[in-house]
Amino acid sequence: MAGKVLIAYFSHWGHSKEFAEAIQNLTGGDLFEIETSQFYPEEHDPCSIQGHNELLADFRPELTKQVPDMDQYDTVFIGHPIWWYREPMIIRSFWESYDFSGKTVIPFATSGDIGIENTEKDTKKFLPTTNVKAGLRLETHAVASSTNQIREWLAADGVI
Ligand SMILES: Cc1cc2nc3c(=O)[nH]c(=O)nc-3n(C[C@H](O)[C@H](O)[C@H](O)COP(=O)(O)O)c2cc1C
């Protein structure tokens, strides 16, 4: 059983947000947007340089909002765009801000072409006492046409 479900996401251009909303539609869970005081340029190239610098510096962007009562959730989806082959550093800020022991965490992502394998590995590394289930990555513009795939993934992970 999935128990009480939270869908937490960071999204710069809105595609991972769309994915989060699709999961919310299918699970009835609570949605939470991961927000930061860090400014990211809208355009790809300057944003890409900034994302790379943050990765090289192992930087932790400041979170400006907390999940109200994380303890109430049994299953937490954590979603994001792929930046530099893995999760943006703000996801590490989020992982480190809560106690996920005993919970189930399920990663999800959108990207141009890179898969979710690095995020899955990093989730297990950062949350060693958490039950991390198989994630799903969708191509940037494929969320709207992927409802069946999302449903099958949620069923395979035992969430619906
Ligand atoms: C800083 C930055 C780095 C990115 N790095 C990658 C990457 O390594 N591999 C990839 O396939 N896409 C990469 N992308 C593309 C995004 O992952 C993709 O457009 C994603 O769907 C955007 O999600 P969003 O709309 O939720 O922000 C990058 C985009 C940005 C802004």
Short mmCIF file of C-alpha atoms and ligand atoms in Angstrom, two decimals:
data_model
loop_
_atom_site.label_atom_id
_atom_site.label_comp_id
_atom_site.label_asym_id
_atom_site.label_seq_id
_atom_site.Cartn_x
_atom_site.Cartn_y
_atom_site.Cartn_z
CA MET A 1 0.00 0.00 0.00
CA ALA A 2 1.24 3.49 -0.88
CA GLY A 3 -0.37 5.08 2.23
CA LYS A 4 -0.47 8.87 2.17
CA VAL A 5 1.24 10.27 -0.94
CA LEU A 6 3.22 13.49 -1.49
CA ILE A 7 4.38 14.60 -4.94
CA ALA A 8 7.24 17.09 -4.49
CA TYR A 9 8.78 18.66 -7.57
CA PHE A 10 11.18 21.31 -8.83
CA SER A 11 10.54 22.57 -12.35
CA HIS A 12 12.28 25.42 -14.15
CA TRP A 13 10.32 25.51 -17.41
CA GLY A 14 7.12 23.71 -16.33
CA HIS A 15 7.47 20.23 -17.87
CA SER A 16 8.35 18.41 -14.66
CA LYS A 17 5.48 20.29 -13.02
CA GLU A 18 3.15 18.85 -15.69
CA PHE A 19 4.49 15.37 -14.87
CA ALA A 20 3.90 16.00 -11.14
CA GLU A 21 0.31 17.03 -11.87
CA ALA A 22 -0.25 13.86 -13.91
CA ILE A 23 0.94 11.76 -10.94
CA GLN A 24 -1.35 13.77 -8.68
CA ASN A 25 -4.34 13.07 -10.96
CA LEU A 26 -3.69 9.34 -10.84
CA THR A 27 -2.80 8.97 -7.14
CA GLY A 28 -4.82 11.73 -5.44
CA GLY A 29 -1.67 12.70 -3.49
CA ASP A 30 -0.70 16.17 -2.25
CA LEU A 31 1.38 18.40 -4.58
CA PHE A 32 4.32 20.43 -3.29
CA GLU A 33 6.54 22.72 -5.34
CA ILE A 34 10.19 22.83 -4.20
CA GLU A 35 11.16 26.51 -4.31
CA THR A 36 14.43 28.35 -3.77
CA SER A 37 15.72 31.87 -3.32
CA GLN A 38 18.33 31.03 -5.96
CA PHE A 39 17.66 32.77 -9.31
CA TYR A 40 17.96 30.66 -12.48
CA PRO A 41 18.04 32.45 -15.85
CA GLU A 42 15.21 31.52 -18.19
CA GLU A 43 17.47 30.91 -21.19
CA HIS A 44 19.15 27.54 -21.57
CA ASP A 45 22.81 28.54 -21.93
CA PRO A 46 23.22 30.85 -18.91
CA CYS A 47 21.08 28.50 -16.82
CA SER A 48 23.20 25.59 -17.95
CA ILE A 49 26.42 27.35 -16.91
CA GLN A 50 24.93 28.16 -13.52
CA GLY A 51 23.70 24.59 -13.04
CA HIS A 52 27.16 23.27 -13.90
CA ASN A 53 28.86 25.64 -11.46
CA GLU A 54 26.49 24.53 -8.71
CA LEU A 55 27.23 20.88 -9.47
CA LEU A 56 31.01 21.44 -9.45
CA ALA A 57 30.75 23.34 -6.14
CA ASP A 58 28.38 20.71 -4.64
CA PHE A 59 26.25 23.77 -3.78
CA ARG A 60 23.00 23.58 -1.83
CA PRO A 61 20.41 26.18 -2.96
CA GLU A 62 18.34 27.52 -0.07
CA LEU A 63 14.80 26.15 0.19
CA THR A 64 12.23 28.89 0.78
CA LYS A 65 9.29 26.63 1.67
CA GLN A 66 8.93 23.56 3.88
CA VAL A 67 6.56 20.62 3.47
CA PRO A 68 3.89 20.97 6.15
CA ASP A 69 4.30 17.88 8.38
CA MET A 70 6.42 15.49 6.28
CA ASP A 71 5.79 12.80 8.95
CA GLN A 72 2.25 12.25 7.65
CA TYR A 73 3.49 10.87 4.29
CA ASP A 74 4.35 7.22 3.58
CA THR A 75 5.25 7.62 -0.11
CA VAL A 76 7.08 10.65 -1.51
CA PHE A 77 7.55 11.23 -5.23
CA ILE A 78 10.45 13.61 -5.94
CA GLY A 79 10.62 15.09 -9.44
CA HIS A 80 12.84 17.46 -11.41
CA PRO A 81 14.36 18.23 -14.80
CA ILE A 82 17.66 16.45 -15.53
CA TRP A 83 20.45 19.02 -15.26
CA TRP A 84 23.92 17.90 -16.23
CA TYR A 85 23.01 14.20 -16.38
CA ARG A 86 21.45 14.12 -12.91
CA GLU A 87 19.30 15.99 -10.37
CA PRO A 88 19.73 19.77 -9.90
CA MET A 89 21.44 20.64 -6.60
CA ILE A 90 18.17 21.88 -5.10
CA ILE A 91 17.03 18.25 -5.00
CA ARG A 92 19.99 17.48 -2.74
CA SER A 93 18.90 20.40 -0.51
CA PHE A 94 15.47 18.76 -0.34
CA TRP A 95 16.82 15.26 0.38
CA GLU A 96 18.92 16.65 3.23
CA SER A 97 16.09 18.67 4.80
CA TYR A 98 13.86 15.80 5.93
CA ASP A 99 14.03 12.40 7.57
CA PHE A 100 12.96 9.93 4.87
CA SER A 101 13.75 6.80 6.96
CA GLY A 102 11.04 4.19 6.62
CA LYS A 103 9.33 6.04 3.78
CA THR A 104 9.08 5.00 0.15
CA VAL A 105 10.67 7.51 -2.26
CA ILE A 106 10.00 7.37 -6.01
CA PRO A 107 12.01 9.64 -8.36
CA PHE A 108 10.66 11.08 -11.59
CA ALA A 109 12.12 13.47 -14.17
CA THR A 110 11.82 15.07 -17.58
CA SER A 111 14.80 15.62 -19.87
CA GLY A 112 15.92 16.14 -23.45
CA ASP A 113 17.42 12.66 -23.70
CA ILE A 114 19.22 11.57 -20.52
CA GLY A 115 17.66 8.87 -18.33
CA ILE A 116 16.91 8.77 -14.60
CA GLU A 117 19.58 6.20 -13.63
CA ASN A 118 21.95 8.73 -11.99
CA THR A 119 19.09 10.21 -9.97
CA GLU A 120 18.07 6.73 -8.81
CA LYS A 121 21.65 5.98 -7.73
CA ASP A 122 22.01 9.35 -5.98
CA THR A 123 18.65 8.95 -4.23
CA LYS A 124 19.84 5.63 -2.76
CA LYS A 125 23.19 7.17 -1.79
CA PHE A 126 21.67 10.23 -0.08
CA LEU A 127 18.74 8.34 1.49
CA PRO A 128 20.27 5.00 2.54
CA THR A 129 17.50 4.10 5.00
CA THR A 130 14.70 4.78 2.51
CA ASN A 131 12.92 2.32 0.26
CA VAL A 132 13.70 3.79 -3.19
CA LYS A 133 11.49 2.42 -5.98
CA ALA A 134 12.00 2.52 -9.75
CA GLY A 135 11.70 6.00 -11.22
CA LEU A 136 10.35 7.20 -14.54
CA ARG A 137 11.87 9.74 -16.92
CA LEU A 138 9.84 11.25 -19.76
CA GLU A 139 11.08 13.29 -22.70
CA THR A 140 10.51 17.03 -22.17
CA HIS A 141 7.44 17.31 -24.42
CA ALA A 142 6.05 13.79 -23.90
CA VAL A 143 4.14 14.17 -20.64
CA ALA A 144 0.72 14.81 -22.16
CA SER A 145 0.95 11.74 -24.41
CA SER A 146 2.35 9.42 -21.71
CA THR A 147 -0.62 8.87 -19.38
CA ASN A 148 -0.70 5.11 -20.03
CA GLN A 149 3.03 4.79 -19.40
CA ILE A 150 2.70 6.77 -16.16
CA ARG A 151 -0.20 4.58 -15.05
CA GLU A 152 1.75 1.37 -15.79
CA TRP A 153 4.78 2.65 -13.85
CA LEU A 154 2.63 3.60 -10.83
CA ALA A 155 1.00 0.16 -10.91
CA ALA A 156 4.38 -1.61 -11.19
CA ASP A 157 5.65 0.34 -8.15
CA GLY A 158 2.46 -0.65 -6.27
CA VAL A 159 1.15 2.89 -5.88
CA ILE A 160 -2.18 2.45 -7.72
C1 LIG B 1 20.69 23.79 -16.60
C2 LIG B 1 20.12 22.74 -17.53
C3 LIG B 1 20.81 21.55 -17.74
C4 LIG B 1 20.25 20.53 -18.54
N1 LIG B 1 20.95 19.35 -18.68
C5 LIG B 1 20.38 18.34 -19.39
C6 LIG B 1 21.07 17.08 -19.50
O1 LIG B 1 22.17 16.87 -18.98
N2 LIG B 1 20.46 16.10 -20.23
C7 LIG B 1 19.24 16.27 -20.83
O2 LIG B 1 18.76 15.34 -21.46
N3 LIG B 1 18.56 17.45 -20.73
C8 LIG B 1 19.10 18.48 -20.02
N4 LIG B 1 18.43 19.67 -19.89
C9 LIG B 1 17.07 19.80 -20.46
C10 LIG B 1 15.99 19.59 -19.39
O3 LIG B 1 16.24 18.43 -18.59
C11 LIG B 1 14.60 19.41 -20.02
O4 LIG B 1 14.29 20.42 -20.92
C12 LIG B 1 13.51 19.28 -18.94
O5 LIG B 1 12.38 18.64 -19.50
C13 LIG B 1 13.09 20.64 -18.38
O6 LIG B 1 12.18 20.41 -17.33
P1 LIG B 1 11.37 21.61 -16.62
O7 LIG B 1 10.46 22.19 -17.68
O8 LIG B 1 10.60 20.95 -15.54
O9 LIG B 1 12.35 22.61 -16.11
C14 LIG B 1 18.98 20.71 -19.15
C15 LIG B 1 18.31 21.94 -18.99
C16 LIG B 1 18.87 22.94 -18.20
C17 LIG B 1 18.14 24.25 -18.01
#
